[in-house]
Structures are given as C-alpha cells and as structure tokens.
Short mmCIF file of C-alpha atoms and ligand atoms in Angstrom, two decimals:
data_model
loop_
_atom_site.label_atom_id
_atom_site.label_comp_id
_atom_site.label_asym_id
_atom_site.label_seq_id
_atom_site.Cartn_x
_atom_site.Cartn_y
_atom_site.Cartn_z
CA UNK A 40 23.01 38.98 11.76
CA UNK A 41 20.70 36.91 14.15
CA UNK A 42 17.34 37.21 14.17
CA UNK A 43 16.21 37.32 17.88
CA UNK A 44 12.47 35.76 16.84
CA UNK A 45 13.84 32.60 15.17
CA UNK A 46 17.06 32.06 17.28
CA UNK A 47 16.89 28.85 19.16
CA UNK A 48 19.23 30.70 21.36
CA UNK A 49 16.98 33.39 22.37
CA UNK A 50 14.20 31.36 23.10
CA UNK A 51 15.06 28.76 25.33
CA UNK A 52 18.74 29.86 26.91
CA UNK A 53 18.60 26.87 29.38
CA UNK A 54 17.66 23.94 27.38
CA UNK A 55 20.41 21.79 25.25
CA UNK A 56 21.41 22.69 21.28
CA UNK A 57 19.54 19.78 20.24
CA UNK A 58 16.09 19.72 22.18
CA UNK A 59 16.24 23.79 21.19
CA UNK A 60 16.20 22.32 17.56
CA UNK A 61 13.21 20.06 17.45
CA UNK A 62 11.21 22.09 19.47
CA UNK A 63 11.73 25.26 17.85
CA UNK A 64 9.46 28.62 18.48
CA UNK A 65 9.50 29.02 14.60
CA UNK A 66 6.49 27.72 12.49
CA UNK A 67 7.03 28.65 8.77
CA UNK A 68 4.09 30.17 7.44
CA UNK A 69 0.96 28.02 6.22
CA UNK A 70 0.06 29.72 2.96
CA UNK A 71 2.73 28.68 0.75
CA UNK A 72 1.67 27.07 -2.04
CA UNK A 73 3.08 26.04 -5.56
CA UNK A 74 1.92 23.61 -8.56
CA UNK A 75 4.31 20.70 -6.91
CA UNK A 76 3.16 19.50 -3.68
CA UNK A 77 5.12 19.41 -0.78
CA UNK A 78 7.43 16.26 0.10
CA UNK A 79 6.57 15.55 4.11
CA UNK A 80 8.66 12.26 5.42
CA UNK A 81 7.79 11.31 9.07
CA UNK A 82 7.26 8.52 11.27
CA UNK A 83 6.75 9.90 14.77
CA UNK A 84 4.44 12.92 14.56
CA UNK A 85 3.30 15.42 16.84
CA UNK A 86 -0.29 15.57 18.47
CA UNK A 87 -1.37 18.34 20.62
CA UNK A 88 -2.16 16.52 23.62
CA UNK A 89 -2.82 12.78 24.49
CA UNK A 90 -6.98 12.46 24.56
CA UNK A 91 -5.90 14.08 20.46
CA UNK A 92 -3.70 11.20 20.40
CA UNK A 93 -6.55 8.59 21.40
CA UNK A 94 -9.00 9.97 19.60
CA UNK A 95 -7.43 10.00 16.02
CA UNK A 96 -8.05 7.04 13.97
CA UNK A 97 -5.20 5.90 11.19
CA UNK A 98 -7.64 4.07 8.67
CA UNK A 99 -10.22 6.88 7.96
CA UNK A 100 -7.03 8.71 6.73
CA UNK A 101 -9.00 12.17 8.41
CA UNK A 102 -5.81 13.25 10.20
CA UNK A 103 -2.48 12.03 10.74
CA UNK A 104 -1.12 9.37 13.57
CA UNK A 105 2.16 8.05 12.01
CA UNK A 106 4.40 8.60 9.07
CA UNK A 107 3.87 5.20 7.50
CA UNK A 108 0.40 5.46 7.56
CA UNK A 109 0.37 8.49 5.65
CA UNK A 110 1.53 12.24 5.15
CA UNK A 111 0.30 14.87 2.96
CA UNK A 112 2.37 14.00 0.37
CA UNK A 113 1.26 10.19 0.02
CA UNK A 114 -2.38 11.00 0.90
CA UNK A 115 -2.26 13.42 -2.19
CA UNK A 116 -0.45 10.99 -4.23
CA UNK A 117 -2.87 8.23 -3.56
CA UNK A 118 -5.72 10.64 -4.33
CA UNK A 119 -4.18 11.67 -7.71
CA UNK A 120 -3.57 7.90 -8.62
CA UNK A 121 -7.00 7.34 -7.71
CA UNK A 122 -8.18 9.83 -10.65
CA UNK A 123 -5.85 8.85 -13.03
CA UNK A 124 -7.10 5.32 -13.32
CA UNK A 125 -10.73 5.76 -12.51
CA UNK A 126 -10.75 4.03 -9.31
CA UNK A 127 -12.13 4.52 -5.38
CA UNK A 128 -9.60 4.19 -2.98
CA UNK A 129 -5.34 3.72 -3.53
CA UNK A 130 -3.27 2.25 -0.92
CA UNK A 131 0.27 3.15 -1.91
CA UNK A 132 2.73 0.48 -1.28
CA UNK A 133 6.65 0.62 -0.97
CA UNK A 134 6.86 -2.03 -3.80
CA UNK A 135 5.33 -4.13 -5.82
CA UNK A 136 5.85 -6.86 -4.15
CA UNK A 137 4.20 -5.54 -1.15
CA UNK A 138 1.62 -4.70 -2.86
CA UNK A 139 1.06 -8.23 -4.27
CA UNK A 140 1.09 -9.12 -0.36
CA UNK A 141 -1.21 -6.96 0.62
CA UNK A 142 -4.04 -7.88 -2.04
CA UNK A 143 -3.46 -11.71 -0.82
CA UNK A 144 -3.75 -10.82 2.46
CA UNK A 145 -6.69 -8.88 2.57
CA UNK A 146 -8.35 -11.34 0.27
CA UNK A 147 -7.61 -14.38 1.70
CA UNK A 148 -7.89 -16.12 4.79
CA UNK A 149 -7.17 -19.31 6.74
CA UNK A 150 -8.59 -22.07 4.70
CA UNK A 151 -8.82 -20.34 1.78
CA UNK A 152 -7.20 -21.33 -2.01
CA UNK A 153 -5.67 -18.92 -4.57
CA UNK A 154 -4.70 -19.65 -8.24
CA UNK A 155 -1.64 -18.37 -9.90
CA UNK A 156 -0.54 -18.21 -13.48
CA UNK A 157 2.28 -20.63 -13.79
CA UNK A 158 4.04 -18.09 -15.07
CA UNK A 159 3.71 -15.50 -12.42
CA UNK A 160 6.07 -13.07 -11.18
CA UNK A 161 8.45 -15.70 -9.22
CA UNK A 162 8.23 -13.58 -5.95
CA UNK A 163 4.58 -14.08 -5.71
CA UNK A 164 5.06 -17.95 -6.54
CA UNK A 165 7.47 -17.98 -3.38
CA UNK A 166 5.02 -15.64 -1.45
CA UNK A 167 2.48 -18.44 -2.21
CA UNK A 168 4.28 -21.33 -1.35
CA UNK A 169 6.24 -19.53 2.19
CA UNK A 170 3.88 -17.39 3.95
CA UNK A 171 0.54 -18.19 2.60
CA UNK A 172 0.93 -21.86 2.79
CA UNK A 173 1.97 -20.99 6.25
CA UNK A 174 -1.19 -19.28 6.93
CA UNK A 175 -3.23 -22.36 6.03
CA UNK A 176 -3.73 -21.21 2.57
CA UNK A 177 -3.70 -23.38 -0.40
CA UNK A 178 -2.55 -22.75 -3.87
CA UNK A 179 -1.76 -24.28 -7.25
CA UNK A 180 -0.39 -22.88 -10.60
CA UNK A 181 -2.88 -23.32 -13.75
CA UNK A 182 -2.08 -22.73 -17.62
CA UNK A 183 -2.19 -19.15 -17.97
CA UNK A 184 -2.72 -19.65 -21.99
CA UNK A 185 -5.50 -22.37 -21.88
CA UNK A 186 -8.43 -21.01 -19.77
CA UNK A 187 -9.76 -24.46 -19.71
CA UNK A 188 -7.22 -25.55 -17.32
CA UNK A 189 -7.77 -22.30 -14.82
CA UNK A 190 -11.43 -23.23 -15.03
CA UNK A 191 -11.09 -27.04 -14.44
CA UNK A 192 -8.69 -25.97 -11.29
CA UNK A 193 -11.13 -23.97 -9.40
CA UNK A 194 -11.63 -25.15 -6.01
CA UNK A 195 -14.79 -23.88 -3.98
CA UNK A 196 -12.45 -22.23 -1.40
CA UNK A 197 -10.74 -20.37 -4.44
CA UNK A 198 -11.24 -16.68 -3.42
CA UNK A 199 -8.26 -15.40 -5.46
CA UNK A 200 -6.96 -15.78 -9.29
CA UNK A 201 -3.81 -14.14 -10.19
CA UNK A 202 -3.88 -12.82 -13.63
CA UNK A 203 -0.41 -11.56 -15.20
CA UNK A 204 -0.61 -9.61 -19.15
CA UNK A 205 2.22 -10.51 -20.65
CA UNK A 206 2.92 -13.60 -18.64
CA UNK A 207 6.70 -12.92 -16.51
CA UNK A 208 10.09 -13.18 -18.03
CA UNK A 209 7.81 -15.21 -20.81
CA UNK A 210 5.94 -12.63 -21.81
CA UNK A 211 2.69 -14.42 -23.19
CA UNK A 212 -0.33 -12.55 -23.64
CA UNK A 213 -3.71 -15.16 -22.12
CA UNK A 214 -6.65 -14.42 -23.03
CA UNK A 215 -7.36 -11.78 -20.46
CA UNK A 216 -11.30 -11.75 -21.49
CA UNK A 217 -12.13 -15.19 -21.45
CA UNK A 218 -10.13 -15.77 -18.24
CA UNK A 219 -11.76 -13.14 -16.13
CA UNK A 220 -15.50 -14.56 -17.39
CA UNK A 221 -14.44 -17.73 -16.36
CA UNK A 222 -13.45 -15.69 -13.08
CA UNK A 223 -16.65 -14.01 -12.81
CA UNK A 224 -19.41 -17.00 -13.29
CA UNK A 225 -17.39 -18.23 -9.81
CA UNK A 226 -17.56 -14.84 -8.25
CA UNK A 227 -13.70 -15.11 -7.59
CA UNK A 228 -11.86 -11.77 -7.39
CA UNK A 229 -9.22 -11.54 -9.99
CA UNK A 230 -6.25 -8.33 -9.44
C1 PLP B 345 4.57 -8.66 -12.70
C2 PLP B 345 5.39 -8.10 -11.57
N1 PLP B 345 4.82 -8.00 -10.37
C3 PLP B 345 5.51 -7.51 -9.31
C4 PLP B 345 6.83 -7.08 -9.45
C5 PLP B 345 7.55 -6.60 -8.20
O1 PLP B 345 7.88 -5.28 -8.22
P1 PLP B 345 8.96 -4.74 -7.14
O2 PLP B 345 10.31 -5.06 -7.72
O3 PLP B 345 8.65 -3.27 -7.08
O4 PLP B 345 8.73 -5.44 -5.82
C6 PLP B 345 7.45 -7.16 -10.68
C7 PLP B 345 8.84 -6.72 -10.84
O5 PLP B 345 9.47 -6.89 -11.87
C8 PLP B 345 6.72 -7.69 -11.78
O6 PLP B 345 7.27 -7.82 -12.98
#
C-alpha cells in the first residue's frame, strides 16, 4: 500500500527519482528520543537560506555549517568526554595522530622549539622532523628517564614538551612529577 503523504511520487510527479529522494516532503518527527543518542554523518548540510548560511559561525559550535566540523552526535560526544575527565572544552579528532598534530599546531608557531621524549610515539618524531621543521620549527629529543637532561635542553623558544607514560614500544615509566615541575618553573605547556 502507498502512502500518498510520504510518496516521493505524489509529491513532485515532474521532478527525477533521485532529486524526489533528497528533497523529500517527509520530515520524521522531532520528539524521538532514547538513552543512545542518535548517529548523524554529514558533510554538506542544509541551511535555510544564504544570509543563514553567512551568518553561522563553525567555531562557537552554536549551530551547524559542515559535517566535519561537527554534528549532534560528535558535539554530544565531545561534551560527554569533557565530563568524564574533568576538563573544558574536547576537540574530537579522527586519530591520534591527528590529534598529536593538532596540539603542535595550535601551540607552536614559526620560530618556535618543542621537546620530545626520545622515546616518543615514532609518528610524532617524524611529524617533528617533516612538517614542523618545515614550518620553521625546531626540535630535539631529551632523556625521558633523567629529568636533568629535559631541563638542561630547554631552549627559550621551547613552548612545547612532549611527555609519554610508559615511554613507546619501551614502555618506561619517567618521572612524570618531577618532569612537569621542571616544565612548569619555564611556563612551557606540557600535553
Ligand atoms: C603514544 C601514542 N600516541 C599516538 C598514537 C597514535 O594513535 P593512532 O593510531 O590513533 O593515530 C599511538 C598509537 O599507538 C600511541 O601509542
């Protein structure tokens, strides 16, 4: 049996099978709601008019402009993160490797140095050595057991200090206090 209402047939005889389909006449209705959020997946979405379009701004995260920078579902999940480990904002990332980007990129700049463990997650060694260098930004590897050595090797341009508990592949466990005091009496931001 077909429902006249929802048909895309019904509603727009003229128009082709497929532009029928993505602009459809049926909305499902808004008040369903269950314990598990909904998944949304998107990257072009809809705005009601262009001056909407203009007006909507991606980083307040008020309202949606594009699938990658966010849906319900990853707004909510970066919310419930948030709680879960005490913090202020989450950005969610697709990896952790991005995520290791985009802390050194937001922290650092032209100019700038960063210190890594030397045994740090080898991805972020080669992110260090390929695109940051390429940036203009310095780095060298200090002994992630002897904080003596990451103090001795910090630079007045250092403005980032990896820290990695248990060390990569090596698994070594520094001295996570005494390295981040050492961090903090330079004001040097340590993830
Ligand atoms: C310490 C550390 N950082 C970052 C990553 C990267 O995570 P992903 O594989 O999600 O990029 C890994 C992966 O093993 C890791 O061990």
């Amino acid at each position: 049996m077909t429902d006249k209402k929802s048909s895309p047939h019904s509603s727009h005889a003229l128009s082709h099978i497929s532009t029928q389909l993505i602009h459809h006449s049926y909305t499902a209705p808004s008040e369903f709601e269950a314990p598990q959020p909904g998944i949304f997946k998107a990257s072009t979405v809809f705005f009601p008019n262009v001056a909407a379009m203009r007006q909507r701004e991606w980083k307040d995260k008020s309202a949606y402009t594009y699938g990658t920078h966010g849906t319900p579902s990853s707004f909510t999940l970066e919310e419930r993160l948030c709680a879960l480990e005490g913090g202020s904002h989450c950005v969610l990332a697709p990896s952790g490797l991005s995520a290791l980007a985009v802390v050194s990129f937001t922290v650092l700049k032209s100019g700038d140095h960063v210190l890594l463990p030397d045994n740090a997650y080898g991805p972020n060694k080669v992110l260090a050595q390929g695109e940051l260098k390429a940036f203009g930004i310095s780095h060298t590897f200090y002994d992630a057991m002897n904080p003596a050595d990451l103090a001795a090797k910090l630079q007045p341009n250092t403005q980032l200090v990896w820290l990695e508990a248990p060390g990569s592949l090596t698994m070594e466990f520094p001295d996570l206090i005494e390295l981040l005091q050492i961090c903090k009496q330079h004001s040097v931001t340590q993830p």
